[in-house]
mmCIF file of C-alpha atoms in Angstrom:
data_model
loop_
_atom_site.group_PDB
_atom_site.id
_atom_site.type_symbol
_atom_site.label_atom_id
_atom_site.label_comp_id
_atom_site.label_asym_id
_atom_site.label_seq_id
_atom_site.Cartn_x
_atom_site.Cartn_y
_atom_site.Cartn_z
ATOM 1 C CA UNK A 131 2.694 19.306 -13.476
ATOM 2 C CA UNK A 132 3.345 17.319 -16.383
ATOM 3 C CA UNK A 133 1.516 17.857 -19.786
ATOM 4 C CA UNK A 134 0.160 16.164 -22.571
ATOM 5 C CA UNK A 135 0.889 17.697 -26.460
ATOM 6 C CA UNK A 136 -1.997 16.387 -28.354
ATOM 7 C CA UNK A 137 -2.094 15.969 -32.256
ATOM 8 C CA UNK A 138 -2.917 19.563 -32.588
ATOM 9 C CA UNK A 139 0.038 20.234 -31.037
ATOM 10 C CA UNK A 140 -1.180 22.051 -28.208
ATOM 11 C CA UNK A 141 -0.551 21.275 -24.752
ATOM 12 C CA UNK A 142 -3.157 19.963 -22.115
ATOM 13 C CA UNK A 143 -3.820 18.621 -18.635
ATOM 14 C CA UNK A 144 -1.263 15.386 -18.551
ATOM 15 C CA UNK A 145 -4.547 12.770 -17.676
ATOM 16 C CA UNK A 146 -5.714 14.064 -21.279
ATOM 17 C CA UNK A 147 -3.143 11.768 -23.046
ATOM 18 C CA UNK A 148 -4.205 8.976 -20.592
ATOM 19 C CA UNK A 149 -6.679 7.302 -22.879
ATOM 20 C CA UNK A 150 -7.973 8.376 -26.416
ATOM 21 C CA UNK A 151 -11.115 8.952 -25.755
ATOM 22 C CA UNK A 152 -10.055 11.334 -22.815
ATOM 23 C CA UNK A 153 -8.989 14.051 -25.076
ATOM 24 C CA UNK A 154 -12.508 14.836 -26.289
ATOM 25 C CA UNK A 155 -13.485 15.020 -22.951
ATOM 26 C CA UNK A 156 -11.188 17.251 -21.629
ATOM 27 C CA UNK A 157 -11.381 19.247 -24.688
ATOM 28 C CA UNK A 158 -15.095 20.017 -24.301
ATOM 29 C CA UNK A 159 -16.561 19.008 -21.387
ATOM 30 C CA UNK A 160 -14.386 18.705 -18.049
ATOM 31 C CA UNK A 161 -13.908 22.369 -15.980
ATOM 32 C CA UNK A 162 -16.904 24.395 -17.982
ATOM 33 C CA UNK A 163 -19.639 25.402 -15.971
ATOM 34 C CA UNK A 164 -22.599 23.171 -16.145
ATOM 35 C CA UNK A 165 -25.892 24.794 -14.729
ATOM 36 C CA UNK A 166 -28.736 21.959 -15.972
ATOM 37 C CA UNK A 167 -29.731 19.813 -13.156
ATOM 38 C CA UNK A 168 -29.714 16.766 -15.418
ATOM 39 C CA UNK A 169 -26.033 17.060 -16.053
ATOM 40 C CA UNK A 170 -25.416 17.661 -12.677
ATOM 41 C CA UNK A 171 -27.241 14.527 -11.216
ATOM 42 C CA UNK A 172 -25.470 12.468 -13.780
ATOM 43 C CA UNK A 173 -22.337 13.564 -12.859
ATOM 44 C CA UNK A 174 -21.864 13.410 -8.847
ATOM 45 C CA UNK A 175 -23.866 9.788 -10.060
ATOM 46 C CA UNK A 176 -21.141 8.546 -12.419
ATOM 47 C CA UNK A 177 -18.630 10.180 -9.455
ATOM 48 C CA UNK A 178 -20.292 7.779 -7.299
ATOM 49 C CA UNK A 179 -19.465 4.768 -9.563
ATOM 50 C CA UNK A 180 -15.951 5.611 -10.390
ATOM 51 C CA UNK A 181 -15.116 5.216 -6.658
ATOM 52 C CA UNK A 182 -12.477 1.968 -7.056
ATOM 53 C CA UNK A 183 -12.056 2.392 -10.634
ATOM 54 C CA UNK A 184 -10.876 4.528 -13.649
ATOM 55 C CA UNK A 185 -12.993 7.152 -15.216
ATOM 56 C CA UNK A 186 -11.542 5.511 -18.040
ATOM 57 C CA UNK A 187 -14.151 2.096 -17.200
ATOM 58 C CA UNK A 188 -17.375 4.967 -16.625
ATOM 59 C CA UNK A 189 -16.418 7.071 -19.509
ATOM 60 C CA UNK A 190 -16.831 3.770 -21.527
ATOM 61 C CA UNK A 191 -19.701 2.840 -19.939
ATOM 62 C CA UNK A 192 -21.378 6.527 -19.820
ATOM 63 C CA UNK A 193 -24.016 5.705 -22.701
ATOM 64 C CA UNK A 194 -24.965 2.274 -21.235
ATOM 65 C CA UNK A 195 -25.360 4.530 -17.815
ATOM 66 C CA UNK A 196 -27.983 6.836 -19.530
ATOM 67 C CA UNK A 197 -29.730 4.276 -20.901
ATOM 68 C CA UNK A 198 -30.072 2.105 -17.565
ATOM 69 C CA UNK A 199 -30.963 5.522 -15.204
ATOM 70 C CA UNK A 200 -33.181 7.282 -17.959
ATOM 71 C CA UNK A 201 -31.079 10.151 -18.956
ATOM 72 C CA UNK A 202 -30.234 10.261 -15.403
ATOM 73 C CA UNK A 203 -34.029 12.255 -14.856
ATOM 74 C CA UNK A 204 -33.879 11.913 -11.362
ATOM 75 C CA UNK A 205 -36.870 12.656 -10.709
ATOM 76 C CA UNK A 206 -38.112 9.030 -12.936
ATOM 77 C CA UNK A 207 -34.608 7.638 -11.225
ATOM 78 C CA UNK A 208 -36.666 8.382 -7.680
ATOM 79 C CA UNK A 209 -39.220 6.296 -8.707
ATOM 80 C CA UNK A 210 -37.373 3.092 -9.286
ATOM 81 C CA UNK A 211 -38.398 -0.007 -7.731
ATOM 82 C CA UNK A 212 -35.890 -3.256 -5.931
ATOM 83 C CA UNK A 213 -37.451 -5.106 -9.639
ATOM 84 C CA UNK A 214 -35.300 -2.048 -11.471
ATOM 85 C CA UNK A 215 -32.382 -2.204 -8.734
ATOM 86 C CA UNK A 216 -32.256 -5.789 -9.628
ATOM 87 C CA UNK A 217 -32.965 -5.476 -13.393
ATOM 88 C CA UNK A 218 -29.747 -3.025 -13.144
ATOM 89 C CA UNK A 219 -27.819 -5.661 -11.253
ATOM 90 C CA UNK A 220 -28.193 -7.991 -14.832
ATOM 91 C CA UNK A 221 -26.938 -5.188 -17.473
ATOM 92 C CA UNK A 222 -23.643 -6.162 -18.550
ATOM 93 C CA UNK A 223 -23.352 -2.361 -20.257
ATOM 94 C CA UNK A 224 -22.957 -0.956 -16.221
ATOM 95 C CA UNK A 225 -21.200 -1.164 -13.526
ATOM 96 C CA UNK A 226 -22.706 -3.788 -11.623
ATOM 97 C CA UNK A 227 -22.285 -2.905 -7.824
ATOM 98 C CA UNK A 228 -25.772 -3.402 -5.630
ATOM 99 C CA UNK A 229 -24.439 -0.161 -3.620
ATOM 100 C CA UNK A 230 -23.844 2.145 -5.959
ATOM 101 C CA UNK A 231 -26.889 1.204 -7.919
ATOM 102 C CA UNK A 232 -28.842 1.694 -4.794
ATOM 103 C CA UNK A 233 -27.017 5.155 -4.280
ATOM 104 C CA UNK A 234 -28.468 6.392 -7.377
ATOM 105 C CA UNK A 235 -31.950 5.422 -6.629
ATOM 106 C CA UNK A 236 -31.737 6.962 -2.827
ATOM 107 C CA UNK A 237 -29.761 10.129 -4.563
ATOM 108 C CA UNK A 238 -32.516 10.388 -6.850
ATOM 109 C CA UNK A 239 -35.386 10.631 -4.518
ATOM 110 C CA UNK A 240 -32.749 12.837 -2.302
ATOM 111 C CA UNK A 241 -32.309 15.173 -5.494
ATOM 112 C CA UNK A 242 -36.321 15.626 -5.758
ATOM 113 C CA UNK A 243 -36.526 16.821 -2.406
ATOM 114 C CA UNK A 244 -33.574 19.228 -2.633
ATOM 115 C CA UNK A 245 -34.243 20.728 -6.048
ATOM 116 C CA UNK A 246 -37.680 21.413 -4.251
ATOM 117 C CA UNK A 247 -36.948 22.861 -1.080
ATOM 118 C CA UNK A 248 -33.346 24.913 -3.093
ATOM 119 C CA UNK A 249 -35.295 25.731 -6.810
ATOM 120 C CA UNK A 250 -32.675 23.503 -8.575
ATOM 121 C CA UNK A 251 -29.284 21.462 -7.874
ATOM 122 C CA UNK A 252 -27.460 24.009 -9.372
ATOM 123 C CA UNK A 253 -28.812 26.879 -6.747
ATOM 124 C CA UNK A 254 -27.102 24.352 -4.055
ATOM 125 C CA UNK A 255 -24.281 23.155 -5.661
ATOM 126 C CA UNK A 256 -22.984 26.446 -7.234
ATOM 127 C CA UNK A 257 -23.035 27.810 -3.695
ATOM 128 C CA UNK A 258 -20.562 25.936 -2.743
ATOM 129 C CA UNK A 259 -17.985 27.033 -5.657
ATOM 130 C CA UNK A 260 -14.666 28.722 -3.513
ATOM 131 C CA UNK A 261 -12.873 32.005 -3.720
ATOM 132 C CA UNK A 262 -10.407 31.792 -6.894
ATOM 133 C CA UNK A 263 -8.366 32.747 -4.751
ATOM 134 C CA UNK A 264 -8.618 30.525 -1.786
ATOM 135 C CA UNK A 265 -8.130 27.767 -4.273
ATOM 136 C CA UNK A 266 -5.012 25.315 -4.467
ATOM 137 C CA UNK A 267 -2.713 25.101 -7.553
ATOM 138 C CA UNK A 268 -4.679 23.154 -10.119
ATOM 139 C CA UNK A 269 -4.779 18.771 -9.753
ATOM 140 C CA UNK A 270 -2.361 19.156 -6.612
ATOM 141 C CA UNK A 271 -5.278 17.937 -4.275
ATOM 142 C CA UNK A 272 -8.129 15.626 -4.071
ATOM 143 C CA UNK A 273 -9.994 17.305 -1.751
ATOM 144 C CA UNK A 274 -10.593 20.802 -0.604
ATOM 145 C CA UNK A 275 -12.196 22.191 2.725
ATOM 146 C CA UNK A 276 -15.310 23.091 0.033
ATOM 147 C CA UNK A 277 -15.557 19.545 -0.907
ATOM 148 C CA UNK A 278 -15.135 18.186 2.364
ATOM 149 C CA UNK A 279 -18.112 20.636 3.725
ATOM 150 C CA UNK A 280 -20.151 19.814 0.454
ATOM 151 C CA UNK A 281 -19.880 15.860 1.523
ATOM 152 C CA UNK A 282 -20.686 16.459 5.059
ATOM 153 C CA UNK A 283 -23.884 18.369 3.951
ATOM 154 C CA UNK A 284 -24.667 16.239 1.162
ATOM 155 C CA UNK A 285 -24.749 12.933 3.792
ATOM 156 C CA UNK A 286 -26.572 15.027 6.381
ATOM 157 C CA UNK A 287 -29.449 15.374 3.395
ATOM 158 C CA UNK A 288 -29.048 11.222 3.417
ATOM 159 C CA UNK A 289 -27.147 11.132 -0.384
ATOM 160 C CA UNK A 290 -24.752 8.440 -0.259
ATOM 161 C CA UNK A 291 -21.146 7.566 -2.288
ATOM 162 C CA UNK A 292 -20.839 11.484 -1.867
ATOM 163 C CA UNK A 293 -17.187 11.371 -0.270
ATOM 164 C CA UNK A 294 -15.134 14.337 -0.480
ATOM 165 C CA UNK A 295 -12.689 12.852 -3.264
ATOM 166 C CA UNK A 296 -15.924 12.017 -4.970
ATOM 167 C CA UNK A 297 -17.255 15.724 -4.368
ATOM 168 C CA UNK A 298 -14.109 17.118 -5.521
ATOM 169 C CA UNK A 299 -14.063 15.664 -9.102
ATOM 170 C CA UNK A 300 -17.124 16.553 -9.550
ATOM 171 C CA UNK A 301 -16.507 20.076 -8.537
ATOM 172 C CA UNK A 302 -13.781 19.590 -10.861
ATOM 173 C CA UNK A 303 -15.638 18.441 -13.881
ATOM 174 C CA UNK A 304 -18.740 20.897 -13.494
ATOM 175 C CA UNK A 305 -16.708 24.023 -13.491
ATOM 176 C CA UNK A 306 -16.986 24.921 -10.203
ATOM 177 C CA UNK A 307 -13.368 25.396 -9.986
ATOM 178 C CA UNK A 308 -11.085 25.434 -12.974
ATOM 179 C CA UNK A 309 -8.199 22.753 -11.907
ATOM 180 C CA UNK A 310 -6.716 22.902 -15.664
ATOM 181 C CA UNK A 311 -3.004 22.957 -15.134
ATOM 182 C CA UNK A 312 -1.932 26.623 -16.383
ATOM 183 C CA UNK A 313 0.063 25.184 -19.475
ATOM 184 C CA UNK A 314 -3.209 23.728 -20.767
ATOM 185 C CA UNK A 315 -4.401 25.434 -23.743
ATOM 186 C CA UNK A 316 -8.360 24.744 -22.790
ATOM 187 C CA UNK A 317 -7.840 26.539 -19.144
ATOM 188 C CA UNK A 318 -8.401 29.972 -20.554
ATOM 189 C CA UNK A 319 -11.405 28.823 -22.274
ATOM 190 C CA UNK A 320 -13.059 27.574 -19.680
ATOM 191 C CA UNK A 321 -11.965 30.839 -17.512
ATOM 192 C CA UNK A 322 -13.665 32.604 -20.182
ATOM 193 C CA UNK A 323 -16.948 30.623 -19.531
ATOM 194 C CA UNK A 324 -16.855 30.820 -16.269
ATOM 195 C CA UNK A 325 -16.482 34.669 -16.029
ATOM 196 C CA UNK A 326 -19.622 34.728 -18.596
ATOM 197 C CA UNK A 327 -21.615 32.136 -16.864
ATOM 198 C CA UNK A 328 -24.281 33.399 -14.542
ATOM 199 C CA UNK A 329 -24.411 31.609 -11.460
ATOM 200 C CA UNK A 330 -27.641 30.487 -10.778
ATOM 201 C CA UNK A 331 -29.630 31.628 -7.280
#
């Protein structure tokens, strides 16, 4: 698996180098454990949006994202309206797709009934992290049998642009698994965090 050597002169995933801003990213955010239900939402949401494009385009765009699904609270996301779908449908700052704007609005309302009936998104999604060791080598897939049974439930609770690629980078991103190549020099740190971090029930 190729590798990046960033200014500091350590190495990292190869995608790191792919685009400045990515660095930062992978640096301090992408692979740690992420337990606040916020974070979560926004994430399998911006997931959602990617599908077609580069992260590169919703990384950009993340900000403008926030500020169009406020904070990405799904629970004031549930209670948007076809005026807000088609207010959203105007901002320039977003991606402007009908669907996946209306996937965020149905996820939302899906969210507030799971967080109820579950205590939180991160009780259900951490369920679903794998055995370390049942795990492929890190960024050789984009799925896993995890992701693909996290979709299936995920669309049987009605979420939609939940795919298991989609499910998979999210898993990715939120720690769930740690898929930094084992040259990178941020993989131990976010082993580290993931051995402290106390799964929620």
């Amino acid at each position: 698996m190729a590798v990046f050597i960033a200014p500091d002169g350590d190495p990292r995933c190869g995608w790191a180098g792919g685009a400045p801003e990515f660095l930062n990213y992978h640096d301090t955010e992408w692979g740690y454990p992420v337990v606040d239900d916020r974070r979560l939402f926004e994430k399998i949401s911006l997931e959602g949006f990617q599908s077609g494009l580069s992260w590169r385009t919703i990384l950009a765009k993340r900000e403008n994202f926030r500020r169009a699904f406020a904070d990405f609270d799904f629970h004031l996301v549930a209670e948007f309206t076809k005026a807000d779908v088609d207010r959203l449908l105007q901002d320039p700052g977003i991606v402007r797709h009908r669907g996946k704007i209306e996937a965020v609005v149905n996820n939302a309302r899906r969210a507030v009934d799971l967080a109820a009936e579950e205590g939180s998104l991160a009780a259900f999604f951490w369920r679903s992290e794998p055995d370390p060791d049942e795990v492929d080598p890190p960024q050789t897939v984009s799925t896993s049998p995890t992701s693909v049974a996290l979709s299936k439930e995920l669309k049987k609770r009605g979420w939609k642009f939940v795919g298991p690629t989609t499910v998979f980078a999210f898993m990715q991103a939120m720690g769930l698994v740690n898929d930094h190549v084992a040259e990178c020099v941020i993989r131990p740190r976010g082993e580290a965090e993931r051995s402290a971090f106390t799964r929620p029930r």
